[in-house]
Short mmCIF file of C-alpha atoms in Angstrom, two decimals:
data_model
loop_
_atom_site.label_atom_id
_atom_site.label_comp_id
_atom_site.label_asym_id
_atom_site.label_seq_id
_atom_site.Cartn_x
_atom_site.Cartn_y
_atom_site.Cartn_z
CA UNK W 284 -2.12 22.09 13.35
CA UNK W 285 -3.34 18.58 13.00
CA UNK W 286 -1.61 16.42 10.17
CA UNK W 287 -4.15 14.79 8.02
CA UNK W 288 -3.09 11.19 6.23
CA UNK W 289 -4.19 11.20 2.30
CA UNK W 290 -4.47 7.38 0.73
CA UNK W 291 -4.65 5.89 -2.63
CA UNK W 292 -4.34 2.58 -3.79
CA UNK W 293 -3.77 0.61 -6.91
CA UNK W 294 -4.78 -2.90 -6.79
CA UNK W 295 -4.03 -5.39 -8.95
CA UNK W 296 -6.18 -8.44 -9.49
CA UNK W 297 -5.11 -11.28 -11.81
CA UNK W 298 -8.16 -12.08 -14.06
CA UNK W 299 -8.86 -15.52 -14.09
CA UNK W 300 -8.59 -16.92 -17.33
CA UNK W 301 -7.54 -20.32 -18.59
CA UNK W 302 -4.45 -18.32 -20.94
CA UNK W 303 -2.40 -15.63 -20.39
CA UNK W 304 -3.94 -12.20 -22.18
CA UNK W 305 -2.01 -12.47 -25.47
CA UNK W 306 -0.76 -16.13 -25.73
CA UNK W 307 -2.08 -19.69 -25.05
CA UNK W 308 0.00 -20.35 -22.23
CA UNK W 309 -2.06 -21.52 -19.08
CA UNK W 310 -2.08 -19.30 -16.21
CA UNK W 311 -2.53 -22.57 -13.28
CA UNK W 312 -0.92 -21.65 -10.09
CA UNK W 313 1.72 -23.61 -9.14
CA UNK W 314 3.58 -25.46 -12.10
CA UNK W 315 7.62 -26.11 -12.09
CA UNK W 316 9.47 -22.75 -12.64
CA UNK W 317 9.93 -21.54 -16.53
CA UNK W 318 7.64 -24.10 -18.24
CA UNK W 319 4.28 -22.04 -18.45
CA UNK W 320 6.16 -19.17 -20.33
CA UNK W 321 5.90 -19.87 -24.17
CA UNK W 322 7.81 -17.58 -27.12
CA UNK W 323 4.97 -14.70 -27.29
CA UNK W 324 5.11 -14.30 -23.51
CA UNK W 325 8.64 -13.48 -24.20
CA UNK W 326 8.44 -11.93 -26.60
CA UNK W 327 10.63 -13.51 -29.07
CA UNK W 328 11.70 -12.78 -32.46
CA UNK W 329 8.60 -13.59 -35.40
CA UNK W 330 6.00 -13.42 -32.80
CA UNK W 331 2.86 -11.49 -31.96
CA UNK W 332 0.83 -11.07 -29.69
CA UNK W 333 -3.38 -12.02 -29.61
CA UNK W 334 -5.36 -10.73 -27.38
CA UNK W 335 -7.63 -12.76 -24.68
CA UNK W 336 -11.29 -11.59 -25.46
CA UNK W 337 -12.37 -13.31 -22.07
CA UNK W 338 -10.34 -10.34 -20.17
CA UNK W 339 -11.86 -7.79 -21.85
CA UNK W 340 -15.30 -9.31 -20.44
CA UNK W 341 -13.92 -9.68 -17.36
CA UNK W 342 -12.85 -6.36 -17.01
CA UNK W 343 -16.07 -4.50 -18.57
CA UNK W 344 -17.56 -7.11 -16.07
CA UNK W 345 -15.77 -5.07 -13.23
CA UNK W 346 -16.26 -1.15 -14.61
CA UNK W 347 -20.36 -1.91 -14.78
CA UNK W 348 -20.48 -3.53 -11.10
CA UNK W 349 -18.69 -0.33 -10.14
CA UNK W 350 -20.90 2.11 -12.77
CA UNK W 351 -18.08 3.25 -14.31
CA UNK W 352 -17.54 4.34 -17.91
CA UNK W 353 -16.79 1.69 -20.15
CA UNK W 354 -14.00 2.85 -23.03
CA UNK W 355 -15.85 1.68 -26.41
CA UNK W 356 -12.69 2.59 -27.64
CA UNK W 357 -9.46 1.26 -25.41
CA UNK W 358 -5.83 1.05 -26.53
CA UNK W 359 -2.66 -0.88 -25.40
CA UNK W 360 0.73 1.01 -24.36
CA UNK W 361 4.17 -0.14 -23.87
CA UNK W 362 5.28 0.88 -20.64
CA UNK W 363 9.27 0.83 -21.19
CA UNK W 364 11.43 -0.34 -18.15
CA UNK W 365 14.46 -2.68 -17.30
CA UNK W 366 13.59 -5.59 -14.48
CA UNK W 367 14.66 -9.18 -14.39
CA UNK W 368 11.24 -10.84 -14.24
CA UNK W 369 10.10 -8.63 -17.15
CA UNK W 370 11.81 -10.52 -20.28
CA UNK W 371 10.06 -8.00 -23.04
CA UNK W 372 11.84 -5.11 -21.92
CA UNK W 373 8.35 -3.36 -21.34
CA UNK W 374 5.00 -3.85 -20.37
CA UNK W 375 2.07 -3.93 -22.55
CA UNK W 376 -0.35 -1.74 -20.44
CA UNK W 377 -3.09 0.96 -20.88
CA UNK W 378 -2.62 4.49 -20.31
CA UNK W 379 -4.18 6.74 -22.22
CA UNK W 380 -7.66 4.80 -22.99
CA UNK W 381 -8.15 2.60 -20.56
CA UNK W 382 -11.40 0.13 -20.66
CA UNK W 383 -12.48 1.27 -17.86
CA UNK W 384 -13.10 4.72 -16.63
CA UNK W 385 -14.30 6.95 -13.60
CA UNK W 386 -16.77 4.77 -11.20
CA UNK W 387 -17.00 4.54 -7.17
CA UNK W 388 -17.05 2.12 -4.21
CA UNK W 389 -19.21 2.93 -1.21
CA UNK W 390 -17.50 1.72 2.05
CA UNK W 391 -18.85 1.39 5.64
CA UNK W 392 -16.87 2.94 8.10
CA UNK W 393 -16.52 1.53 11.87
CA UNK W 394 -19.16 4.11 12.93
CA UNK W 395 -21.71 2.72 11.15
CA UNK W 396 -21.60 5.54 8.14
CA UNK W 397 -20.70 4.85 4.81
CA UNK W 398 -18.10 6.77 2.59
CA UNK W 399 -18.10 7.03 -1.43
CA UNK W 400 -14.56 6.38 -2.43
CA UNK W 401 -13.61 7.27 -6.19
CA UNK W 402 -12.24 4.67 -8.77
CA UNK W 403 -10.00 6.67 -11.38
CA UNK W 404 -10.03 3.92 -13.89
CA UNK W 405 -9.20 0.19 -13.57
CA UNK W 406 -6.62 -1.19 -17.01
CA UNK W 407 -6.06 -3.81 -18.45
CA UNK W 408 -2.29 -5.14 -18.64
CA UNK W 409 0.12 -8.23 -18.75
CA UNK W 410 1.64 -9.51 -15.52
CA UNK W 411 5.49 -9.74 -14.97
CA UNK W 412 7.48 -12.92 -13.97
CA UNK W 413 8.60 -13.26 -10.36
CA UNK W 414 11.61 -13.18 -8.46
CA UNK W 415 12.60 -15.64 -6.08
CA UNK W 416 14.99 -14.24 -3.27
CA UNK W 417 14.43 -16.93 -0.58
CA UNK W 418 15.46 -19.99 -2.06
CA UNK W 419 18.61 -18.87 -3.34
CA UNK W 420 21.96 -17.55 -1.43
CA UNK W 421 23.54 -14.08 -2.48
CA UNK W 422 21.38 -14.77 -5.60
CA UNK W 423 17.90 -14.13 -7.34
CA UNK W 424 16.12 -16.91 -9.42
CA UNK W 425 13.90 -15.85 -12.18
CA UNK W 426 9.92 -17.58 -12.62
CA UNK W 427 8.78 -16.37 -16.19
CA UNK W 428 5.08 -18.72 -15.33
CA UNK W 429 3.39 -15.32 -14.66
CA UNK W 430 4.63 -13.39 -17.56
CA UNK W 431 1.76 -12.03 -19.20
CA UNK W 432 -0.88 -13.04 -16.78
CA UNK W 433 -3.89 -11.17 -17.15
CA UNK W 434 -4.07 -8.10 -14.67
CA UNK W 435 -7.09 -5.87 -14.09
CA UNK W 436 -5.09 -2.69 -11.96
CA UNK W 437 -7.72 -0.75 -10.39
CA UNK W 438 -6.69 2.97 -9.34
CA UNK W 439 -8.20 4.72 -6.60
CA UNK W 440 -8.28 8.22 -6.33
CA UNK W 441 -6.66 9.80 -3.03
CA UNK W 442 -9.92 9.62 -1.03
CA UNK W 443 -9.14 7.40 1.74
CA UNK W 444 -7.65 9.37 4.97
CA UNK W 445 -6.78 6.44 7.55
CA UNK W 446 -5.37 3.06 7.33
CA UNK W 447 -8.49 1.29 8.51
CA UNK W 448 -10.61 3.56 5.35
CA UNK W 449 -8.35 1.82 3.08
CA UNK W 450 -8.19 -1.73 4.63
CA UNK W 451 -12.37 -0.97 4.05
CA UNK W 452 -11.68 -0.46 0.40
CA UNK W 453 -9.21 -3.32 -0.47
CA UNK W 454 -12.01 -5.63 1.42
CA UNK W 455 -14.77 -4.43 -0.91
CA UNK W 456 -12.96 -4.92 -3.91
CA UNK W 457 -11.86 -8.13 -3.28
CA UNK W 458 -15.61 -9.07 -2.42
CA UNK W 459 -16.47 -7.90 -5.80
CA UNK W 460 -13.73 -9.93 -7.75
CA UNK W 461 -14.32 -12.48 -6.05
CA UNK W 462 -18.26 -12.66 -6.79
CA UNK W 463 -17.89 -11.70 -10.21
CA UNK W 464 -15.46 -14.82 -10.21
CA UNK W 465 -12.95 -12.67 -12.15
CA UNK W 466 -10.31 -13.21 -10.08
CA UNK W 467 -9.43 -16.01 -7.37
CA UNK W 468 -8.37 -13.45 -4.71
CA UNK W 469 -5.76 -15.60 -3.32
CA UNK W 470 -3.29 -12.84 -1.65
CA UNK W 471 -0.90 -15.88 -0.31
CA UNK W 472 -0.16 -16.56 -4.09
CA UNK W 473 -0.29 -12.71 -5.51
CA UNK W 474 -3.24 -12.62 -7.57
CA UNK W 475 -4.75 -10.03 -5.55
CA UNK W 476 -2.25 -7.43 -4.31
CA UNK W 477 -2.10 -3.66 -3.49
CA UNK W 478 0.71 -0.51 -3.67
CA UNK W 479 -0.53 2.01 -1.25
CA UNK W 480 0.08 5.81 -2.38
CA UNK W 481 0.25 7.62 0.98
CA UNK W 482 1.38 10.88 1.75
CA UNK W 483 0.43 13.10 4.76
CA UNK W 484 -0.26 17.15 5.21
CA UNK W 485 -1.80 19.75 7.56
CA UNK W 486 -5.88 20.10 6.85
CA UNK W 487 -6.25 22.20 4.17
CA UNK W 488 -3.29 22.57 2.45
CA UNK W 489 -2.29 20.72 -0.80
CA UNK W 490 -1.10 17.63 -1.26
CA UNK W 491 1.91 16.55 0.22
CA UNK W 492 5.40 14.39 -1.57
CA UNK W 493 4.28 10.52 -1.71
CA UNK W 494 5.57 7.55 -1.08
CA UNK W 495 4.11 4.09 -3.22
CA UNK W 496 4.63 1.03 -1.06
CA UNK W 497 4.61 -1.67 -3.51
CA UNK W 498 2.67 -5.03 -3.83
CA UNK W 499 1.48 -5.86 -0.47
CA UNK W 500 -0.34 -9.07 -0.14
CA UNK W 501 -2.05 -9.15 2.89
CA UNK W 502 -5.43 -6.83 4.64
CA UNK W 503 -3.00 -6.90 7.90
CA UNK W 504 -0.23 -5.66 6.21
CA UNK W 505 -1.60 -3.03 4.42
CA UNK W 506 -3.27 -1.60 7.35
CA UNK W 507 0.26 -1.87 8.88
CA UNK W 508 2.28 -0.57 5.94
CA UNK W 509 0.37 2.72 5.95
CA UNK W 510 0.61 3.52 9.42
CA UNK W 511 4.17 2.98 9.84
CA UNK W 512 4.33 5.00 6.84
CA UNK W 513 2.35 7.96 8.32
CA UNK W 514 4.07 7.68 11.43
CA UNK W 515 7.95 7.97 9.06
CA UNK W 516 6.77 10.72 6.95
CA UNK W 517 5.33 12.62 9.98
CA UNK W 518 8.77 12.19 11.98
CA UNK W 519 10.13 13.20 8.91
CA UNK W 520 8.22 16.62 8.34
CA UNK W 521 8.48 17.77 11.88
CA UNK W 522 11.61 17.16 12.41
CA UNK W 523 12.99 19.98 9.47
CA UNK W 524 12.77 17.21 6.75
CA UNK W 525 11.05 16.71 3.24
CA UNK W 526 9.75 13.57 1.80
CA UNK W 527 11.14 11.76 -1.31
CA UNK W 528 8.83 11.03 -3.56
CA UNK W 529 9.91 6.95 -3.48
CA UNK W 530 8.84 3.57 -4.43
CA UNK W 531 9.21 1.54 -1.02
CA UNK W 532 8.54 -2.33 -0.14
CA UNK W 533 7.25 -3.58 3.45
CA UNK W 534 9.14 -5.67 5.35
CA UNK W 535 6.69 -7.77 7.15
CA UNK W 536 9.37 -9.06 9.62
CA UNK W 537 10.71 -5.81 10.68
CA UNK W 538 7.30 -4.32 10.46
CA UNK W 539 8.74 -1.51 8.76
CA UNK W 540 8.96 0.45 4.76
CA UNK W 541 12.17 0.95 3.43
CA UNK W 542 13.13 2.98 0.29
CA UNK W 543 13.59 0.52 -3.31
CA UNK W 544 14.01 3.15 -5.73
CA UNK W 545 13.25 6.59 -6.89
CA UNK W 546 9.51 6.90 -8.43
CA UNK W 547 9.12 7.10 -11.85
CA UNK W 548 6.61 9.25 -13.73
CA UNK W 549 4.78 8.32 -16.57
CA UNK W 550 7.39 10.34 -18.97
CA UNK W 551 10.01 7.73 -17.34
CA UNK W 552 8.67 4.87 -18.99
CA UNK W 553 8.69 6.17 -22.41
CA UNK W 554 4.60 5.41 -23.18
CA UNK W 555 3.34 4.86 -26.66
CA UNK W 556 1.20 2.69 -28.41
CA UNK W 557 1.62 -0.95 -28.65
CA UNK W 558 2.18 -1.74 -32.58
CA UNK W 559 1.31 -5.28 -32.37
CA UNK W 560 -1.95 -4.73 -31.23
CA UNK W 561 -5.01 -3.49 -32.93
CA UNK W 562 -7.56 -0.55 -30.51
CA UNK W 563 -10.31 -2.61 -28.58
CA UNK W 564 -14.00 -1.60 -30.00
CA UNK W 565 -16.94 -2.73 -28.21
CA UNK W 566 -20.68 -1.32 -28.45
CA UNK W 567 -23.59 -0.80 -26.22
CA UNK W 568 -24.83 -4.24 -26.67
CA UNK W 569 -21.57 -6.02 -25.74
CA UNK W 570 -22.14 -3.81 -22.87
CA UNK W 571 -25.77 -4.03 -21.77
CA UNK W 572 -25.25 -8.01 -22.66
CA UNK W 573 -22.75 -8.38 -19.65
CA UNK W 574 -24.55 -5.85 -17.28
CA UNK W 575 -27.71 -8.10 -17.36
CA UNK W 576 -25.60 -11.31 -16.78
CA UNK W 577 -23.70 -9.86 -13.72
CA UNK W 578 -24.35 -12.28 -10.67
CA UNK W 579 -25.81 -10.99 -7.60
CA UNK W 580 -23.37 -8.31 -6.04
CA UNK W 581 -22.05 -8.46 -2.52
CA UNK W 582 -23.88 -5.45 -1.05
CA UNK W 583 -27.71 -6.88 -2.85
CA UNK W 584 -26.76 -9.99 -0.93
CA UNK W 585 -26.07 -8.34 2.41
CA UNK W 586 -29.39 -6.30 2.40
CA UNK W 587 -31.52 -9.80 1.15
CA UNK W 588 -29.25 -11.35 4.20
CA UNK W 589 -30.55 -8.86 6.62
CA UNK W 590 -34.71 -9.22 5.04
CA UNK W 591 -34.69 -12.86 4.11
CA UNK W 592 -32.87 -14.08 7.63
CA UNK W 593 -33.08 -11.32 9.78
CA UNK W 594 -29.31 -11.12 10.18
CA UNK W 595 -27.66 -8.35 11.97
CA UNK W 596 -25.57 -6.16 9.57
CA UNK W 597 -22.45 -7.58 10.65
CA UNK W 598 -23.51 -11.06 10.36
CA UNK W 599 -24.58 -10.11 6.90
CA UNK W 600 -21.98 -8.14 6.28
CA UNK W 601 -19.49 -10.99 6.70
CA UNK W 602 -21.07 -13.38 5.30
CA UNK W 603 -21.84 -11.39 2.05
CA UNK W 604 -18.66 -10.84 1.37
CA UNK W 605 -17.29 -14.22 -0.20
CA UNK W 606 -19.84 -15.63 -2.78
CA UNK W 607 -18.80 -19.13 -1.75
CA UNK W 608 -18.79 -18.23 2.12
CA UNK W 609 -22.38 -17.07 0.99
CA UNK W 610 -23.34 -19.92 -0.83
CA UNK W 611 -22.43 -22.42 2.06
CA UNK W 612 -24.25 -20.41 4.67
CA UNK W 613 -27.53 -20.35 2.51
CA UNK W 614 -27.36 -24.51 1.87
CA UNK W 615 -26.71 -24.82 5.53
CA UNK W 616 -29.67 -22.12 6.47
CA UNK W 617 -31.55 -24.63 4.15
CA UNK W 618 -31.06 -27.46 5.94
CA UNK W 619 -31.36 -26.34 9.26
CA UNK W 620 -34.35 -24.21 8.98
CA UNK W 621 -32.21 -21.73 11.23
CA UNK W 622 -30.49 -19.27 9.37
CA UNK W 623 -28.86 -17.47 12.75
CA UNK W 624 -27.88 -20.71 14.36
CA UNK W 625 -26.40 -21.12 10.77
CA UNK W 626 -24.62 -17.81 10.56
CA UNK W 627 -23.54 -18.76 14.10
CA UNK W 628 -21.73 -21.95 12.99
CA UNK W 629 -20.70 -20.79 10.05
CA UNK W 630 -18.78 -17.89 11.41
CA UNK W 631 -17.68 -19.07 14.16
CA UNK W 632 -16.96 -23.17 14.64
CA UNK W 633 -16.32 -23.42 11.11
CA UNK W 634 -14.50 -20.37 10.53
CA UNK W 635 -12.25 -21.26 13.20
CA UNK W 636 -11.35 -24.93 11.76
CA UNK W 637 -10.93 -22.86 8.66
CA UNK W 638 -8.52 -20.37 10.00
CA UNK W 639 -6.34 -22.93 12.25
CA UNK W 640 -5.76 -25.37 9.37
CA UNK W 641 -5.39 -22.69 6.59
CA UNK W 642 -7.72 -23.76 4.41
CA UNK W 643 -10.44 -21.92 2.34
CA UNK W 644 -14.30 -23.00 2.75
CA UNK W 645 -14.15 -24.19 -1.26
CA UNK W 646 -12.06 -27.11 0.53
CA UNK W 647 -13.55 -27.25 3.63
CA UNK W 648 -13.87 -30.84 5.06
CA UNK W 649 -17.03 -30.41 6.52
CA UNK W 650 -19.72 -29.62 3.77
CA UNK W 651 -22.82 -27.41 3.97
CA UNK W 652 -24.95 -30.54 3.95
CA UNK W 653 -22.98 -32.11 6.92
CA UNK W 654 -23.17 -28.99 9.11
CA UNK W 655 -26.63 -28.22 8.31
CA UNK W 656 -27.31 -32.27 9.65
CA UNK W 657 -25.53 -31.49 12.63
CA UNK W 658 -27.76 -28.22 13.29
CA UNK W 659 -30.78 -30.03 12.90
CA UNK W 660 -29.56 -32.70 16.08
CA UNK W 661 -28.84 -29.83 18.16
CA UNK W 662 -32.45 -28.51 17.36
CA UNK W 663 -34.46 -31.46 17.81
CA UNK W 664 -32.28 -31.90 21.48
CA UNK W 665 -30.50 -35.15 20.25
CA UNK W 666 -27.19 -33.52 21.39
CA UNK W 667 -26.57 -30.24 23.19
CA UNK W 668 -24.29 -27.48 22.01
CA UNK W 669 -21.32 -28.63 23.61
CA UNK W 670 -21.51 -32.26 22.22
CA UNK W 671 -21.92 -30.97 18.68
CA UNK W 672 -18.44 -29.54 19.06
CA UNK W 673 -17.09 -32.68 19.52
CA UNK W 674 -19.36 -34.31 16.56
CA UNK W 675 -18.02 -31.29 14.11
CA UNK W 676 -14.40 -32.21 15.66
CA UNK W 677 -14.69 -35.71 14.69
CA UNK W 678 -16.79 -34.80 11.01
CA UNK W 679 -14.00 -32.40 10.53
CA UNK W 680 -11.44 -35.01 11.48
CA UNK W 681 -12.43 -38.41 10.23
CA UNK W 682 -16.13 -37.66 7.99
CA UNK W 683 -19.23 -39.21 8.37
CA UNK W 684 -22.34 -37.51 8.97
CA UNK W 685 -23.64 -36.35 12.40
CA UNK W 686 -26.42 -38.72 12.58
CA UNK W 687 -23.68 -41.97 12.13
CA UNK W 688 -20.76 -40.03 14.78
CA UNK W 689 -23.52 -39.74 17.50
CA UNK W 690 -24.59 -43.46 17.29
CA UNK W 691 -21.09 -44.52 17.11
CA UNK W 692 -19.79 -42.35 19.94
CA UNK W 693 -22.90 -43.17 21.98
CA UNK W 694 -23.39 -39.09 21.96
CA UNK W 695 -27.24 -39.05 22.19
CA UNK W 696 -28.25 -36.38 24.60
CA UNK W 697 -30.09 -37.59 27.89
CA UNK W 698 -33.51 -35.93 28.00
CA UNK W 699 -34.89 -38.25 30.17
CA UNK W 700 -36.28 -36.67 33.20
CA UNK W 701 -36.24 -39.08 35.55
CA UNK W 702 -32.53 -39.88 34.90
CA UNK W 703 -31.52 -36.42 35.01
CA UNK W 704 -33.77 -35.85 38.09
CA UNK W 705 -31.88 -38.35 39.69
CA UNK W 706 -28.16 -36.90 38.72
CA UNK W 707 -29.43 -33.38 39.80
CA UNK W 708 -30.16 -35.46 43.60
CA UNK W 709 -26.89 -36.64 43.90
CA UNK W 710 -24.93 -33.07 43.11
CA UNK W 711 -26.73 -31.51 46.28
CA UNK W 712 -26.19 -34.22 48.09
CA UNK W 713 -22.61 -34.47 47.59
CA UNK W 714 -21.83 -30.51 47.49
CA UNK W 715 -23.38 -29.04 50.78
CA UNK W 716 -21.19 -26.21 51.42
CA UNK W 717 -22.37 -25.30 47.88
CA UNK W 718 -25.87 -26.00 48.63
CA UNK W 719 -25.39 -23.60 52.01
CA UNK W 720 -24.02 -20.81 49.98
CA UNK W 721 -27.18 -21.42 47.73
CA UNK W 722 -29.36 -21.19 50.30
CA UNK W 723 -28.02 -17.94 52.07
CA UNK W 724 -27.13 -15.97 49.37
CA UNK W 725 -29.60 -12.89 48.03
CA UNK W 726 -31.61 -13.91 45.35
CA UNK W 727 -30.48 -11.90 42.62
CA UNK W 728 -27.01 -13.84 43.04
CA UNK W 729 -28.30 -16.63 43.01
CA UNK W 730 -28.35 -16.87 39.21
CA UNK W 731 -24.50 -17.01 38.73
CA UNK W 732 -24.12 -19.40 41.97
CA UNK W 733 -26.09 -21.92 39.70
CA UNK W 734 -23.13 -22.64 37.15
CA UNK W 735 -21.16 -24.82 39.64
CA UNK W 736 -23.88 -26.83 40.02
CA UNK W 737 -24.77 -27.48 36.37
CA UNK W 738 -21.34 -28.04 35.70
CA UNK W 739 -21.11 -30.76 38.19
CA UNK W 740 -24.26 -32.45 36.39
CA UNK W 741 -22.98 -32.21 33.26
CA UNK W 742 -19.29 -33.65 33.81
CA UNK W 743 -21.53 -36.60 35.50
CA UNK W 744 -23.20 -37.30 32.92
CA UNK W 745 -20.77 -36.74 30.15
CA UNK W 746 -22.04 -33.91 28.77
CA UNK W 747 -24.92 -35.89 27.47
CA UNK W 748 -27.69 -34.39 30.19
CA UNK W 749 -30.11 -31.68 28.84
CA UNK W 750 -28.81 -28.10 29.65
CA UNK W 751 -31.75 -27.05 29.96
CA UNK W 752 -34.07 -29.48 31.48
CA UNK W 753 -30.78 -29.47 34.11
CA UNK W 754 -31.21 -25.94 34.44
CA UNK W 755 -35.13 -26.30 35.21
CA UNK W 756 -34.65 -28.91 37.71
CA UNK W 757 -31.71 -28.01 39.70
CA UNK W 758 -32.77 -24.08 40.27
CA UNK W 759 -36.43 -25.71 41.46
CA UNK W 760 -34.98 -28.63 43.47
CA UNK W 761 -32.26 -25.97 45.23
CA UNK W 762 -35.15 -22.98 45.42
CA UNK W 763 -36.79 -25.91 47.81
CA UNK W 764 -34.04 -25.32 49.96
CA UNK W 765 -33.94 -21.80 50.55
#
């Protein structure tokens, strides 16, 4: 029988607000240890707790992107457990009315198909602190700063069957957070993180134990987490065993799961409702009032990409998927006049830069203004491709716009017939057991055999000569020959 993998995931994506959900504390990334948590984030003696409207809009933001039910009616729980970063002694969570109910994501799968994956209900709740393990020797240190953080947790239900369906899902989501501008999406610094619920099963039975791999902060590591967890539990199962139903962490280093405690159920955590806090009641117009304002959503902007530009779906794909990815590619595309050459530098010289120096696009040395120059000298032939590598090198590296590094680096391309004519004469001449092979070989080899000889032409002229006025002249001036 064939064992069949069963996924679900509960994300959790810190809203981003100015304050915390039920104090005035900031929420900035970043600040000195302990100084961003204030008296109601611990909740000490005499205080209470107010709650952050601009969540709730962020969150009723996220259930009518999805088309989810909206709770007109939601209520706060204390979720009861003992952990070092939680000072309170509990969490103030939601369980039984959530503000946001059943809705779906639609993924595309490898093949080209795409797959409706179910959203349970997505709650609003208050972050815990952190603990800090790698800074400290046989010891733990305790960050309160992200106490009571604003957290949208977003519950899947057990649709996804392979690692790759759910690496799909956690992708679209964060697309959507991140164009809603609800949340930042930064994974490096936790505010967008995942605990994968997998368990596995022959086809057609029920549901097997699960395991809940907890806050994993990377697309690579998810996709990694679940398949060494499939492969465990499958070892496991065939070799006599039974799964525990577990809370486990990844070790990234080890590539590997291992067990942190026993999981808890919800009659573990002792739920009931928060007294401090009043039930949240919203109406249809608070409703239909965000709905209209939503900006435009990552999978409209894909299908304008692919009508407007004439993108491929991948191209679109990717570059729908990060509104300010998007919006750089569109002010380039307007300055160019060239929306694939665009997409082309956008995805792939600039992407690269971005990836090598770890640095997101919002901070991206080279702006949309400053590409889209250098894409217009590559279209007008006052430098080839190759030399606007070099000019995006050096606007990457120093500034400046294209126009000012090609007249100070003397990078102008050579279109000049006569002077390439001339360069083209001197490659034969130099290279006749080249020229030879030229000559004899078929001509439907001939094609390939040309390379050496533009690459001679170009080195002699520094890269500067017109590929392809070289390409004209040296395929007529060697044709001669034959």
């Amino acid at each position: 029988m064939e064992w069949e993998t069963v996924i679900g995931l509960e994300i959790h994506a810190q809203l981003a607000t100015n304050t915390k959900i039920f104090s005035g504390a900031s929420t900035a990334f970043g600040a000195e240890p302990n100084t961003q948590a204030c008296a109601v984030d611990l909740a000490l003696p005499g205080t209470l707790p107010v709650f952050n409207e601009s969540a709730l809009r962020m969150a009723v933001m996220f259930g009518t992107a999805i088309d989810a039910e909206i709770g007109k009616v939601s209520v706060f729980d204390r979720k009861n457990y003992f952990y070092p970063d939680l000072p309170k002694g509990y969490q103030t969570s939601q369980l039984f009315y959530p503000i946001v109910g059943e809705g779906h994501i639609d993924i595309e799968l490898e093949d080209g198909t795409t797959k409706r994956i179910g959203v349970t209900r997505a709650h609003l709740e208050e972050d815990a602190g952190k603990s800090l393990h790698e800074e400290f020797t046989s010891q733990t240190g305790i960050d309160l700063n992200r106490a009571g953080t604003p957290l949208l947790e977003i519950v899947s239900e057990p649709d996804m069957r392979s690692a790759e369906e759910a690496v799909a899902y956690v992708k679209k989501i964060h697309a959507l957070v991140t164009n809603l501008g609800i949340c930042d999406g930064n994974m490096a610094e936790g505010s967008f993180r995942c605990d994968c619920n997998v368990s596995v099963r022959y086809k057609g039975e029920e549901l097997g134990n699960r395991t809940e791999t907890k806050n994993i902060n990377s697309f690579r590591f998810i996709e990694k987490a679940i398949k060494g967890e499939v492969i465990r539990q499958i070892d496991i199962l065939e070799d006599g065993g039974r799964i525990t139903q577990e809370t486990r962490l990844y070790d990234a280093d080890k590539d590997e799961t291992r067990s942190m405690r026993s999981k808890e159920e919800a009659n573990d955590y002792r739920y009931f409702p928060c007294p401090d806090l009043l039930p949240i009641v919203i109406d249809d117009e608070y409703i239909d009032t965000i709905r209209k304002a939503l900006p435009e959503l990552p999978d409209v902007r894909r299908s304008r990409f692919v009508d407007t530009y004439q993108l491929s779906a991948y191209d679109a794909g990717v570059l729908s998927s990060y509104k300010p990815l998007s919006d750089f590619f569109e002010t380039v595309t307007t300055v160019s006049a060239d929306a694939k050459l665009s997409a082309n530098w956008v995805m792939g010289e600039l992407s690269k830069h971005l990836n090598q120096h770890d640095t997101d696009i919002k901070n991206s040395p080279v702006s949309a203004l400053q590409l889209g120059g250098l894409l217009q000298r590559i279209k007008d032939n006052t430098i080839s491709g190759n030399i606007a590598k070099k000019v995006f090198e050096a606007m990457w590296n120093e500034g400046g716009s294209a126009d000012e590094i090609i007249e100070a680096k003397g990078l102008k391309q050579v279109t000049d017939t006569g002077a390439i004519e001339k360069i083209v004469d001197e490659v034969i001449a130099n290279n006749q057991k080249q020229v030879d092979q030229y000559t004899a070989a078929e001509p439907d080899k001939r094609g390939k055999m040309i390379g050496f000889f533009m690459g001679q032409v170009m080195k002699a002229s520094g890269g500067k000569a017109n590929p392809g006025q070289v390409q004209g002249l040296m395929k007529q001036k060697l044709d001669a020959l034959c």
